[in-house]
Tab-separated table of C-alpha atoms in Angstrom:
chain	number	residue	atom	x	y	z
A	1	MET	CA	395.140	197.927	163.171
A	2	GLU	CA	398.700	196.736	163.867
A	3	GLU	CA	398.094	196.916	167.625
A	4	GLU	CA	394.943	194.827	167.290
A	5	MET	CA	396.710	192.301	165.087
A	6	ALA	CA	399.434	191.925	167.697
A	7	ASN	CA	397.118	191.075	170.553
A	8	SER	CA	397.092	187.420	171.486
A	9	ASN	CA	394.597	185.273	173.370
A	10	GLU	CA	392.293	188.270	173.445
A	11	LYS	CA	388.555	188.119	172.995
A	12	PRO	CA	386.796	190.433	170.546
A	13	SER	CA	385.755	193.735	172.008
A	14	ALA	CA	382.302	194.024	173.451
A	15	GLN	CA	381.177	196.499	170.816
A	16	ALA	CA	377.674	196.191	169.428
A	17	VAL	CA	377.439	193.664	166.629
A	18	ASN	CA	374.698	193.999	164.042
A	19	LYS	CA	374.268	190.320	163.189
A	20	ILE	CA	371.943	190.950	160.259
A	21	ALA	CA	374.252	193.525	158.674
A	22	MET	CA	377.318	191.346	159.167
A	23	MET	CA	375.709	188.246	157.717
A	24	ALA	CA	374.220	190.210	154.813
A	25	LEU	CA	377.608	191.675	153.903
A	26	LEU	CA	379.300	188.317	154.351
A	27	MET	CA	376.752	186.505	152.206
A	28	ILE	CA	376.676	189.105	149.416
A	29	GLY	CA	380.453	189.326	149.290
A	30	SER	CA	380.793	185.554	149.370
A	31	PHE	CA	378.167	185.155	146.649
A	32	VAL	CA	380.045	187.528	144.355
A	33	ILE	CA	383.322	185.712	145.031
A	34	ILE	CA	382.025	182.132	144.699
A	35	LEU	CA	380.107	183.120	141.550
A	36	MET	CA	383.443	183.226	139.734
A	37	GLN	CA	384.004	179.507	140.336
A	38	THR	CA	381.766	178.514	137.407
A	39	SER	CA	381.132	181.787	135.540
A	40	LEU	CA	383.887	181.295	132.968
A	41	GLY	CA	382.606	177.895	131.827
A	42	THR	CA	380.444	179.340	129.062
A	43	ALA	CA	383.061	181.967	128.187
A	44	LEU	CA	385.918	179.546	127.427
A	45	PRO	CA	385.330	179.513	123.621
A	46	ALA	CA	385.327	183.321	123.541
A	47	LEU	CA	388.513	183.394	125.628
A	48	MET	CA	390.194	180.896	123.272
A	49	THR	CA	389.558	183.284	120.404
A	50	ALA	CA	390.506	186.436	122.315
A	51	PHE	CA	393.802	185.077	123.678
A	52	ASN	CA	394.545	182.775	120.720
A	53	VAL	CA	394.983	179.669	122.900
A	54	ASP	CA	393.777	176.082	122.493
A	55	SER	CA	391.153	174.285	124.574
A	56	ALA	CA	393.725	172.560	126.804
A	57	THR	CA	395.317	175.892	127.688
A	58	VAL	CA	392.113	177.802	128.333
A	59	GLN	CA	390.882	174.997	130.609
A	60	TRP	CA	393.604	176.025	133.049
A	61	LEU	CA	391.415	178.988	134.028
A	62	THR	CA	389.085	176.472	135.668
A	63	THR	CA	391.833	174.151	136.891
A	64	ILE	CA	393.843	176.897	138.596
A	65	PHE	CA	390.724	178.139	140.396
A	66	LEU	CA	389.931	174.672	141.776
A	67	MET	CA	393.536	174.045	142.808
A	68	VAL	CA	394.172	177.361	144.572
A	69	ASN	CA	390.756	177.307	146.213
A	70	GLY	CA	391.383	173.782	147.521
A	71	ILE	CA	394.848	174.718	148.776
A	72	MET	CA	393.575	177.795	150.618
A	73	VAL	CA	390.787	176.034	152.526
A	74	PRO	CA	393.109	174.162	154.944
A	75	VAL	CA	395.125	177.361	155.437
A	76	SER	CA	391.913	179.173	156.391
A	77	ALA	CA	391.832	177.476	159.812
A	78	TYR	CA	395.172	179.074	160.737
A	79	MET	CA	394.152	182.453	159.288
A	80	THR	CA	390.831	182.457	161.146
A	81	THR	CA	392.641	181.737	164.402
A	82	ARG	CA	395.431	184.272	163.852
A	83	ILE	CA	393.837	187.237	162.014
A	84	PRO	CA	390.940	189.315	163.411
A	85	THR	CA	387.660	188.609	161.610
A	86	LYS	CA	387.187	192.055	160.136
A	87	TYR	CA	390.650	192.305	158.617
A	88	LEU	CA	390.550	188.750	157.291
A	89	TYR	CA	387.302	189.453	155.431
A	90	LEU	CA	388.477	192.830	154.178
A	91	GLY	CA	391.717	191.227	153.054
A	92	ALA	CA	389.847	188.530	151.123
A	93	LEU	CA	387.663	191.161	149.454
A	94	ALA	CA	390.727	193.240	148.562
A	95	ILE	CA	392.428	190.201	146.991
A	96	TYR	CA	389.264	189.428	145.030
A	97	ILE	CA	388.858	193.004	143.802
A	98	ALA	CA	392.504	193.087	142.711
A	99	GLY	CA	392.120	189.781	140.864
A	100	THR	CA	388.869	190.834	139.220
A	101	PHE	CA	390.330	194.156	138.077
A	102	MET	CA	393.370	192.319	136.712
A	103	ALA	CA	391.088	189.935	134.777
A	104	TRP	CA	388.901	192.783	133.516
A	105	THR	CA	391.898	194.647	132.103
A	106	ALA	CA	394.063	191.648	131.086
A	107	PRO	CA	395.792	192.235	127.741
A	108	THR	CA	394.933	189.538	125.197
A	109	SER	CA	398.635	189.129	124.481
A	110	ALA	CA	399.317	187.899	128.038
A	111	PHE	CA	397.227	184.864	129.000
A	112	TRP	CA	399.301	184.462	132.168
A	113	VAL	CA	397.778	187.693	133.530
A	114	LEU	CA	394.300	186.171	133.373
A	115	MET	CA	395.655	183.005	135.004
A	116	LEU	CA	397.120	185.031	137.867
A	117	ALA	CA	393.846	186.921	138.222
A	118	ARG	CA	391.950	183.631	138.549
A	119	ALA	CA	394.413	182.449	141.203
A	120	LEU	CA	393.767	185.618	143.234
A	121	GLN	CA	390.003	185.141	142.943
A	122	ALA	CA	390.388	181.541	144.116
A	123	MET	CA	392.481	182.637	147.118
A	124	ALA	CA	389.625	184.902	148.178
A	125	ALA	CA	387.084	182.100	147.720
A	126	GLY	CA	389.214	179.726	149.796
A	127	ILE	CA	389.157	182.225	152.662
A	128	VAL	CA	385.528	183.407	152.649
A	129	MET	CA	383.771	180.026	152.312
A	130	PRO	CA	385.034	178.646	155.651
A	131	LEU	CA	384.953	182.112	157.275
A	132	MET	CA	381.284	182.521	156.406
A	133	GLN	CA	380.402	179.303	158.211
A	134	VAL	CA	382.555	179.966	161.290
A	135	VAL	CA	381.092	183.459	161.708
A	136	ALA	CA	377.537	182.111	161.414
A	137	LEU	CA	378.271	179.444	164.014
A	138	THR	CA	379.617	182.135	166.350
A	139	LEU	CA	376.940	184.795	165.853
A	140	PHE	CA	373.912	182.538	166.270
A	141	SER	CA	372.901	180.258	169.111
A	142	PRO	CA	372.528	176.508	168.526
A	143	GLU	CA	368.735	176.943	168.591
A	144	SER	CA	368.739	179.227	165.518
A	145	ARG	CA	371.947	178.052	163.852
A	146	GLY	CA	370.156	175.901	161.271
A	147	LYS	CA	368.286	178.904	159.888
A	148	ALA	CA	371.544	180.853	159.566
A	149	MET	CA	373.306	177.955	157.872
A	150	GLY	CA	370.303	177.504	155.591
A	151	SER	CA	370.764	181.079	154.421
A	152	ILE	CA	374.422	180.293	153.721
A	153	GLY	CA	373.158	177.502	151.477
A	154	LEU	CA	371.832	180.266	149.221
A	155	VAL	CA	375.430	181.275	148.583
A	156	ILE	CA	377.281	177.953	148.456
A	157	GLY	CA	374.627	176.244	146.338
A	158	MET	CA	373.205	179.007	144.162
A	159	ALA	CA	376.353	180.913	143.202
A	160	PRO	CA	377.983	178.017	141.265
A	161	ALA	CA	374.604	177.143	139.718
A	162	ILE	CA	373.824	180.678	138.541
A	163	GLY	CA	377.344	181.433	137.268
A	164	PRO	CA	377.093	179.749	133.833
A	165	THR	CA	373.623	181.197	133.166
A	166	LEU	CA	374.698	184.713	134.101
A	167	SER	CA	377.844	184.612	131.973
A	168	GLY	CA	375.891	183.107	129.073
A	169	TRP	CA	373.386	185.949	129.276
A	170	ILE	CA	376.206	188.520	129.374
A	171	LEU	CA	377.939	186.965	126.371
A	172	ASP	CA	374.677	186.656	124.440
A	173	GLY	CA	374.672	190.351	123.490
A	174	LYS	CA	374.748	193.923	124.668
A	175	HIS	CA	372.300	195.004	127.387
A	176	ASN	CA	371.129	198.346	128.683
A	177	PHE	CA	371.394	198.974	132.408
A	178	LEU	CA	371.050	202.339	134.179
A	179	GLY	CA	371.563	204.130	130.893
A	180	MET	CA	374.770	202.213	130.148
A	181	THR	CA	375.346	199.642	127.434
A	182	TRP	CA	377.443	196.663	128.413
A	183	GLY	CA	377.813	192.949	127.729
A	184	GLY	CA	378.556	190.977	124.613
A	185	ASP	CA	382.163	190.214	125.546
A	186	TRP	CA	384.056	188.240	128.186
A	187	ARG	CA	385.374	191.338	130.009
A	188	SER	CA	381.827	192.258	131.042
A	189	ILE	CA	381.677	189.127	133.235
A	190	PHE	CA	384.342	190.653	135.482
A	191	GLY	CA	383.182	194.245	135.057
A	192	LEU	CA	379.678	193.390	136.279
A	193	VAL	CA	380.695	191.984	139.679
A	194	MET	CA	383.515	194.380	140.568
A	195	PRO	CA	381.375	197.413	141.581
A	196	LEU	CA	379.329	195.217	143.940
A	197	ALA	CA	382.490	193.794	145.493
A	198	ILE	CA	383.846	197.310	146.049
A	199	LEU	CA	380.558	198.407	147.654
A	200	VAL	CA	380.613	195.410	150.040
A	201	PHE	CA	384.240	196.225	150.908
A	202	LEU	CA	383.402	199.834	151.792
A	203	LEU	CA	380.344	198.903	153.871
A	204	SER	CA	382.294	196.172	155.674
A	205	ILE	CA	384.752	198.767	156.952
A	206	PHE	CA	381.936	200.222	159.075
A	207	PHE	CA	379.616	197.281	159.784
A	208	PHE	CA	381.910	194.259	160.019
A	209	LYS	CA	383.200	193.465	163.525
A	210	ASN	CA	385.729	191.114	165.082
A	211	VAL	CA	383.580	188.284	166.449
A	212	LEU	CA	386.080	185.414	166.540
A	213	GLU	CA	388.662	185.023	169.263
A	214	THR	CA	392.223	185.177	167.930
A	215	LYS	CA	395.374	183.561	169.272
A	216	LYS	CA	399.046	184.224	168.654
A	217	VAL	CA	399.886	180.889	167.035
A	218	SER	CA	402.947	180.224	164.921
A	219	LEU	CA	402.748	179.027	161.333
A	220	ASP	CA	404.240	175.571	160.854
A	221	ILE	CA	406.047	175.871	157.522
A	222	ARG	CA	406.321	172.107	157.051
A	223	SER	CA	402.555	171.724	157.411
A	224	LEU	CA	401.945	174.595	154.992
A	225	ILE	CA	404.214	173.044	152.356
A	226	GLU	CA	402.764	169.546	152.774
A	227	SER	CA	399.224	170.896	152.654
A	228	THR	CA	399.898	172.972	149.543
A	229	VAL	CA	401.734	170.214	147.659
A	230	GLY	CA	399.432	167.371	148.721
A	231	PHE	CA	396.061	168.981	148.080
A	232	GLY	CA	397.396	170.830	145.044
A	233	LEU	CA	398.609	167.651	143.322
A	234	LEU	CA	395.458	165.718	144.229
A	235	LEU	CA	393.159	168.411	142.808
A	236	PHE	CA	395.399	168.810	139.751
A	237	GLY	CA	395.175	165.102	139.005
A	238	PHE	CA	391.396	165.061	139.237
A	239	ALA	CA	391.106	168.198	137.113
A	240	MET	CA	393.214	166.639	134.329
A	241	VAL	CA	390.993	163.561	133.969
A	242	SER	CA	388.551	165.238	131.565
A	243	ASP	CA	391.367	166.159	129.138
A	244	HIS	CA	393.776	163.225	129.497
A	245	GLY	CA	391.672	160.345	130.897
A	246	TRP	CA	392.416	158.037	133.818
A	247	GLY	CA	395.134	156.268	131.829
A	248	SER	CA	397.474	159.266	131.775
A	249	PHE	CA	400.334	158.573	134.177
A	250	SER	CA	402.007	161.990	133.989
A	251	TYR	CA	398.899	164.166	134.271
A	252	VAL	CA	396.506	162.045	136.343
A	253	ILE	CA	397.851	158.915	138.041
A	254	ALA	CA	401.206	160.253	139.276
A	255	PRO	CA	399.821	163.539	140.703
A	256	ILE	CA	396.998	161.701	142.486
A	257	ILE	CA	399.312	159.056	143.963
A	258	VAL	CA	401.985	161.534	145.045
A	259	GLY	CA	399.333	163.944	146.353
A	260	ALA	CA	397.687	161.167	148.392
A	261	MET	CA	401.077	160.135	149.826
A	262	VAL	CA	401.906	163.712	150.826
A	263	ILE	CA	398.461	164.132	152.414
A	264	ALA	CA	398.978	160.882	154.347
A	265	GLU	CA	402.282	162.238	155.690
A	266	PHE	CA	400.601	165.595	156.382
A	267	THR	CA	397.888	163.797	158.386
A	268	ARG	CA	400.469	161.783	160.367
A	269	HIS	CA	402.374	164.975	161.152
A	270	GLN	CA	399.205	166.783	162.294
A	271	LEU	CA	398.275	163.958	164.664
A	272	HIS	CA	401.653	164.292	166.402
A	273	MET	CA	401.574	168.090	166.735
A	274	GLU	CA	400.570	169.768	169.996
A	275	LYS	CA	398.911	172.595	168.036
A	276	PRO	CA	398.141	171.178	164.573
A	277	PHE	CA	397.941	173.294	161.446
A	278	LEU	CA	394.758	171.371	160.531
A	279	ASP	CA	393.214	169.369	163.363
A	280	MET	CA	392.466	165.979	161.818
A	281	THR	CA	391.303	164.557	165.159
A	282	VAL	CA	387.838	165.997	164.484
A	283	LEU	CA	387.385	163.082	162.058
A	284	MET	CA	387.619	160.716	165.038
A	285	ASN	CA	384.192	161.993	166.005
A	286	LYS	CA	381.935	159.439	164.324
A	287	GLN	CA	379.042	161.786	163.650
A	288	PHE	CA	381.316	164.507	162.277
A	289	ALA	CA	382.975	161.965	159.963
A	290	ILE	CA	379.622	160.623	158.711
A	291	THR	CA	378.089	164.056	158.125
A	292	THR	CA	381.255	165.268	156.387
A	293	ALA	CA	381.123	162.225	154.103
A	294	LEU	CA	377.476	162.965	153.361
A	295	VAL	CA	378.212	166.625	152.595
A	296	SER	CA	380.924	165.436	150.199
A	297	LEU	CA	378.467	163.081	148.477
A	298	THR	CA	376.010	165.968	148.226
A	299	PHE	CA	378.566	168.019	146.316
A	300	ILE	CA	379.401	165.092	144.033
A	301	ALA	CA	375.709	164.694	143.218
A	302	MET	CA	375.223	168.440	142.701
A	303	LEU	CA	378.313	169.637	140.819
A	304	GLY	CA	378.828	166.445	138.808
A	305	VAL	CA	375.372	166.646	137.233
A	306	GLU	CA	375.659	170.443	136.913
A	307	MET	CA	378.626	169.765	134.617
A	308	VAL	CA	377.230	166.810	132.624
A	309	LEU	CA	373.680	168.074	132.033
A	310	PRO	CA	374.619	171.329	130.212
A	311	THR	CA	376.998	169.290	128.031
A	312	TYR	CA	374.081	167.025	127.086
A	313	MET	CA	371.874	170.037	126.377
A	314	GLN	CA	374.460	171.591	124.065
A	315	THR	CA	375.910	168.538	122.277
A	316	VAL	CA	372.781	166.381	121.924
A	317	ARG	CA	370.003	168.965	121.940
A	318	GLY	CA	371.946	171.696	120.155
A	319	LEU	CA	371.058	174.434	122.654
A	320	SER	CA	373.237	177.486	123.135
A	321	ALA	CA	375.201	177.988	126.329
A	322	LEU	CA	372.664	180.598	127.440
A	323	ASP	CA	369.651	178.396	126.712
A	324	SER	CA	371.159	175.398	128.475
A	325	GLY	CA	371.906	177.617	131.469
A	326	LEU	CA	368.351	178.968	131.497
A	327	THR	CA	367.060	175.388	131.480
A	328	LEU	CA	368.847	174.770	134.785
A	329	LEU	CA	368.184	178.178	136.346
A	330	PRO	CA	364.816	177.178	137.925
A	331	GLY	CA	366.663	174.467	139.824
A	332	ALA	CA	369.078	177.008	141.285
A	333	LEU	CA	366.154	179.216	142.270
A	334	MET	CA	364.417	176.220	143.840
A	335	MET	CA	367.490	175.557	145.953
A	336	GLY	CA	367.525	179.198	147.013
A	337	ALA	CA	363.895	179.004	148.078
A	338	ILE	CA	364.247	175.713	149.973
A	339	SER	CA	367.566	176.336	151.780
A	340	PRO	CA	366.192	178.728	154.466
A	341	ILE	CA	363.193	176.435	154.983
A	342	ALA	CA	365.495	173.443	155.394
A	343	GLY	CA	367.501	175.430	157.950
A	344	SER	CA	364.362	176.111	159.994
A	345	PHE	CA	363.402	172.435	159.859
A	346	TYR	CA	366.882	171.491	161.052
A	347	ASP	CA	366.455	173.726	164.113
A	348	LYS	CA	363.316	171.737	164.964
A	349	TYR	CA	364.063	168.188	163.874
A	350	GLY	CA	367.794	167.788	163.277
A	351	ALA	CA	369.497	166.530	160.129
A	352	LYS	CA	368.629	162.822	159.873
A	353	ARG	CA	365.046	163.048	158.638
A	354	LEU	CA	365.900	165.924	156.308
A	355	ALA	CA	368.854	164.005	154.856
A	356	ILE	CA	366.791	160.855	154.291
A	357	PHE	CA	364.088	162.853	152.528
A	358	GLY	CA	366.585	164.964	150.579
A	359	PHE	CA	368.729	162.108	149.252
A	360	ALA	CA	365.575	160.161	148.354
A	361	LEU	CA	364.533	163.132	146.194
A	362	VAL	CA	367.990	163.401	144.618
A	363	THR	CA	368.105	159.670	143.808
A	364	LEU	CA	364.570	159.497	142.410
A	365	ALA	CA	365.055	162.637	140.311
A	366	THR	CA	368.445	161.539	138.918
A	367	LEU	CA	367.527	158.018	137.783
A	368	PRO	CA	365.104	159.240	135.039
A	369	TYR	CA	368.044	161.024	133.375
A	370	TYR	CA	369.257	157.544	132.433
A	371	PHE	CA	366.434	157.427	129.875
A	372	LEU	CA	367.000	160.825	128.218
A	373	THR	CA	366.826	160.905	124.423
A	374	GLU	CA	367.505	163.546	121.788
A	375	THR	CA	363.804	164.505	121.902
A	376	THR	CA	363.126	164.530	125.655
A	377	PRO	CA	361.064	167.671	126.427
A	378	THR	CA	363.102	170.427	128.009
A	379	ILE	CA	360.410	171.096	130.617
A	380	TYR	CA	360.778	167.479	131.800
A	381	ILE	CA	364.540	167.901	132.247
A	382	THR	CA	364.028	171.205	134.075
A	383	SER	CA	361.364	169.736	136.375
A	384	LEU	CA	363.576	166.830	137.388
A	385	TYR	CA	366.460	169.205	137.990
A	386	MET	CA	364.264	171.335	140.259
A	387	VAL	CA	363.395	168.253	142.330
A	388	ARG	CA	367.109	167.341	142.530
A	389	MET	CA	368.079	170.788	143.732
A	390	ALA	CA	365.267	170.769	146.287
A	391	GLY	CA	366.663	167.496	147.613
A	392	ILE	CA	370.169	168.924	147.778
A	393	ALA	CA	368.845	171.967	149.655
A	394	PHE	CA	367.312	169.620	152.239
A	395	THR	CA	370.684	167.922	152.756
A	396	MET	CA	373.612	170.302	152.252
A	397	MET	CA	373.443	172.955	154.971
A	398	PRO	CA	371.493	170.869	157.529
A	399	LEU	CA	374.256	168.264	157.274
A	400	THR	CA	376.923	170.960	157.562
A	401	SER	CA	375.141	172.348	160.648
A	402	SER	CA	374.961	168.847	162.101
A	403	ALA	CA	378.666	168.257	161.441
A	404	MET	CA	379.626	171.435	163.276
A	405	GLY	CA	377.045	170.861	165.997
A	406	VAL	CA	378.862	167.819	167.364
A	407	LEU	CA	382.106	169.785	167.825
A	408	THR	CA	383.022	172.166	170.613
A	409	ARG	CA	383.126	175.892	169.958
A	410	ALA	CA	386.932	175.786	170.085
A	411	GLN	CA	386.914	173.275	167.204
A	412	ASN	CA	384.705	175.342	164.896
A	413	ALA	CA	387.458	176.836	162.712
A	414	GLN	CA	389.346	173.548	162.363
A	415	GLY	CA	386.177	171.528	161.791
A	416	THR	CA	384.963	173.959	159.142
A	417	ALA	CA	388.313	173.757	157.351
A	418	VAL	CA	388.257	169.937	157.365
A	419	ASN	CA	384.623	169.878	156.206
A	420	ASN	CA	385.278	172.347	153.381
A	421	THR	CA	388.480	170.601	152.303
A	422	ALA	CA	386.658	167.261	152.023
A	423	ARG	CA	383.861	168.984	150.100
A	424	GLN	CA	386.305	170.616	147.680
A	425	ILE	CA	388.100	167.329	146.971
A	426	ALA	CA	384.759	165.530	146.548
A	427	ALA	CA	383.550	168.150	144.064
A	428	SER	CA	386.693	167.722	141.962
A	429	LEU	CA	386.575	163.926	142.241
A	430	GLY	CA	382.883	163.758	141.353
A	431	THR	CA	383.289	165.990	138.327
A	432	ALA	CA	386.298	163.959	137.171
A	433	ILE	CA	384.493	160.631	137.577
A	434	LEU	CA	381.297	161.647	135.799
A	435	ALA	CA	383.145	163.429	132.967
A	436	SER	CA	385.522	160.511	132.388
A	437	VAL	CA	382.702	157.936	132.487
A	438	MET	CA	380.721	159.976	129.977
A	439	GLN	CA	383.697	160.357	127.628
A	440	SER	CA	385.022	156.789	127.866
A	441	VAL	CA	381.635	155.136	127.286
A	442	ALA	CA	380.945	157.450	124.353
A	443	ASN	CA	384.359	156.688	122.832
A	444	ASP	CA	383.931	152.926	123.281
A	445	ASN	CA	380.590	152.974	121.453
A	446	MET	CA	381.545	155.391	118.699
A	447	PRO	CA	381.176	153.893	115.166
A	448	SER	CA	384.211	153.273	112.986
A	449	ALA	CA	385.625	156.173	111.013
A	450	GLY	CA	385.047	154.255	107.780
A	451	LEU	CA	381.276	154.435	108.241
A	452	LYS	CA	381.492	158.230	108.136
A	453	THR	CA	382.467	158.055	104.481
A	454	ALA	CA	380.393	155.020	103.491
A	455	ASP	CA	377.119	156.109	105.123
A	456	PRO	CA	377.218	159.561	106.774
A	457	LEU	CA	373.633	159.365	107.990
A	458	ALA	CA	374.187	156.017	109.693
A	459	TYR	CA	377.416	157.329	111.206
A	460	GLY	CA	375.642	160.389	112.602
A	461	SER	CA	372.885	158.275	114.122
A	462	LYS	CA	375.321	155.818	115.736
A	463	ALA	CA	377.540	158.648	116.996
A	464	LEU	CA	374.514	160.258	118.637
A	465	ASP	CA	373.618	156.926	120.262
A	466	ALA	CA	377.198	156.612	121.525
A	467	MET	CA	377.062	160.059	123.127
A	468	LEU	CA	373.727	159.233	124.735
A	469	ASP	CA	375.203	155.998	126.121
A	470	GLY	CA	377.940	158.080	127.724
A	471	PHE	CA	375.487	160.483	129.283
A	472	HIS	CA	373.209	157.658	130.466
A	473	THR	CA	376.068	155.892	132.239
A	474	SER	CA	377.273	159.124	133.808
A	475	PHE	CA	373.813	159.925	135.160
A	476	PHE	CA	373.481	156.372	136.488
A	477	VAL	CA	376.764	156.734	138.384
A	478	ALA	CA	375.512	160.034	139.826
A	479	ALA	CA	372.338	158.284	140.983
A	480	MET	CA	374.440	155.575	142.664
A	481	PHE	CA	376.366	158.248	144.585
A	482	ALA	CA	373.041	159.652	145.786
A	483	LEU	CA	371.783	156.166	146.689
A	484	ALA	CA	374.959	155.481	148.696
A	485	ALA	CA	374.408	158.736	150.561
A	486	PHE	CA	370.776	157.768	151.213
A	487	ALA	CA	371.934	154.503	152.821
A	488	LEU	CA	374.558	156.308	154.911
A	489	THR	CA	371.993	158.752	156.364
A	490	PHE	CA	370.532	155.994	158.545
A	491	PHE	CA	373.736	156.048	160.618
A	492	LEU	CA	373.156	159.674	161.630
A	493	HIS	CA	372.050	160.476	165.155
A	494	ASN	CA	368.463	161.553	165.724
A	495	GLY	CA	367.666	165.191	166.510
A	496	LYS	CA	370.311	167.800	167.237
A	497	VAL	CA	373.512	167.590	169.263
A	498	ASN	CA	374.756	170.929	170.537
A	499	ALA	CA	378.202	169.923	171.702
A	500	ALA	CA	379.488	173.361	170.741
A	501	GLU	CA	378.331	174.642	174.123
A	502	LYS	CA	379.796	171.774	176.142
A	503	GLY	CA	383.384	172.762	175.950
A	504	GLY	CA	385.782	175.249	174.547
A	505	LYS	CA	385.086	178.866	173.981
């Protein structure tokens, strides 16, 4: 292993590569890892009780995951170039297994242990998400690349969507499986996924191959520090909006401003480097920039509503975390069913027509949420959500394939890192915007505290109306993001551009 790691400018060996086995292992492992991004959302109340912490403290389990994941994505371009594919994937799996075991066994007297475990899980996620895309781009020809990327959409789109439902089901009570009784507590969330991760790790030792060319490149420490500080502060600021609001200078405004300034300096430094840590010049490609912006808008539309809608279901409709998750589960399954089909269509027609159709679906299915009431039928909400997720499936991976298709093969790792970094920031920004809009509008319309004593029934009715106003405005903003993306799709090129074969290796 050490000898192979030391080789520089050396192509992978010509050993037989089982593409199906590699992609299956990569997708299953990535699914298990990315699943943890949202799985703790429904478990936060149980964790508050178990660790005796308040809501602000327990929220750090989500914040630390988003921050570390976002920090690792830019680093992934260097790691993909420097470390052989097999050992990079095995390393990510090993980090994830260690973090999951640490979370599973974390003593309730040491909340910091669970925090560290989440950071390790996020490190693994930050490595495997870009790696999965680069490997798919390498293994499959441009003619069949859309189908492969469509399958990846199963992972990137479904894992975050299924996470809350799965954890809600686990927390709902004890279940029998293979003669064993498990569930009913937060530890089971980690205990359930760990055996599968270990199995993927063991199989990857035999079936995973080195398919990416590695180079002996040096790590620019300045770039690493600027990347970590800049993206870390930016993501931290966005994550704090839901708790502290946009008016908080210390927690929101200052981190965002300083983070943006550091990223600006990081970008300037990269543009003057002979071998940049993160090649920002890919954004000078007009089509790559447009498709990356559209992918970012896709994630804002998807994850923002995925956060707001369950909150509506639980606070206004009074559903449990499990029931609200089950209401949205058909949408996740719809996305899983459509993603491979969308990939096949991309191979035939390119991304433009799919994106126009997809964002039209997302916009038309989001606008009706503006009119939700406390008695809107659940089946209506679920049906609209299914249409939304179908639209997102028609946009997300075809656009990602299109973004990478206009780059040369040598730019794949860097382009994937830039694309994923933009997507990660957009997801955090979108969630922050929709959550803050919902909360601020609700607060502005909340009745006076005096009415609560004078007329409790009237207060309850007006408070419910205020919450609905918040949700309505948030859904309207989400629809406007989708509409903006719909307008931007008309600037995409027609058909497919396979520049990956026109230069580089």
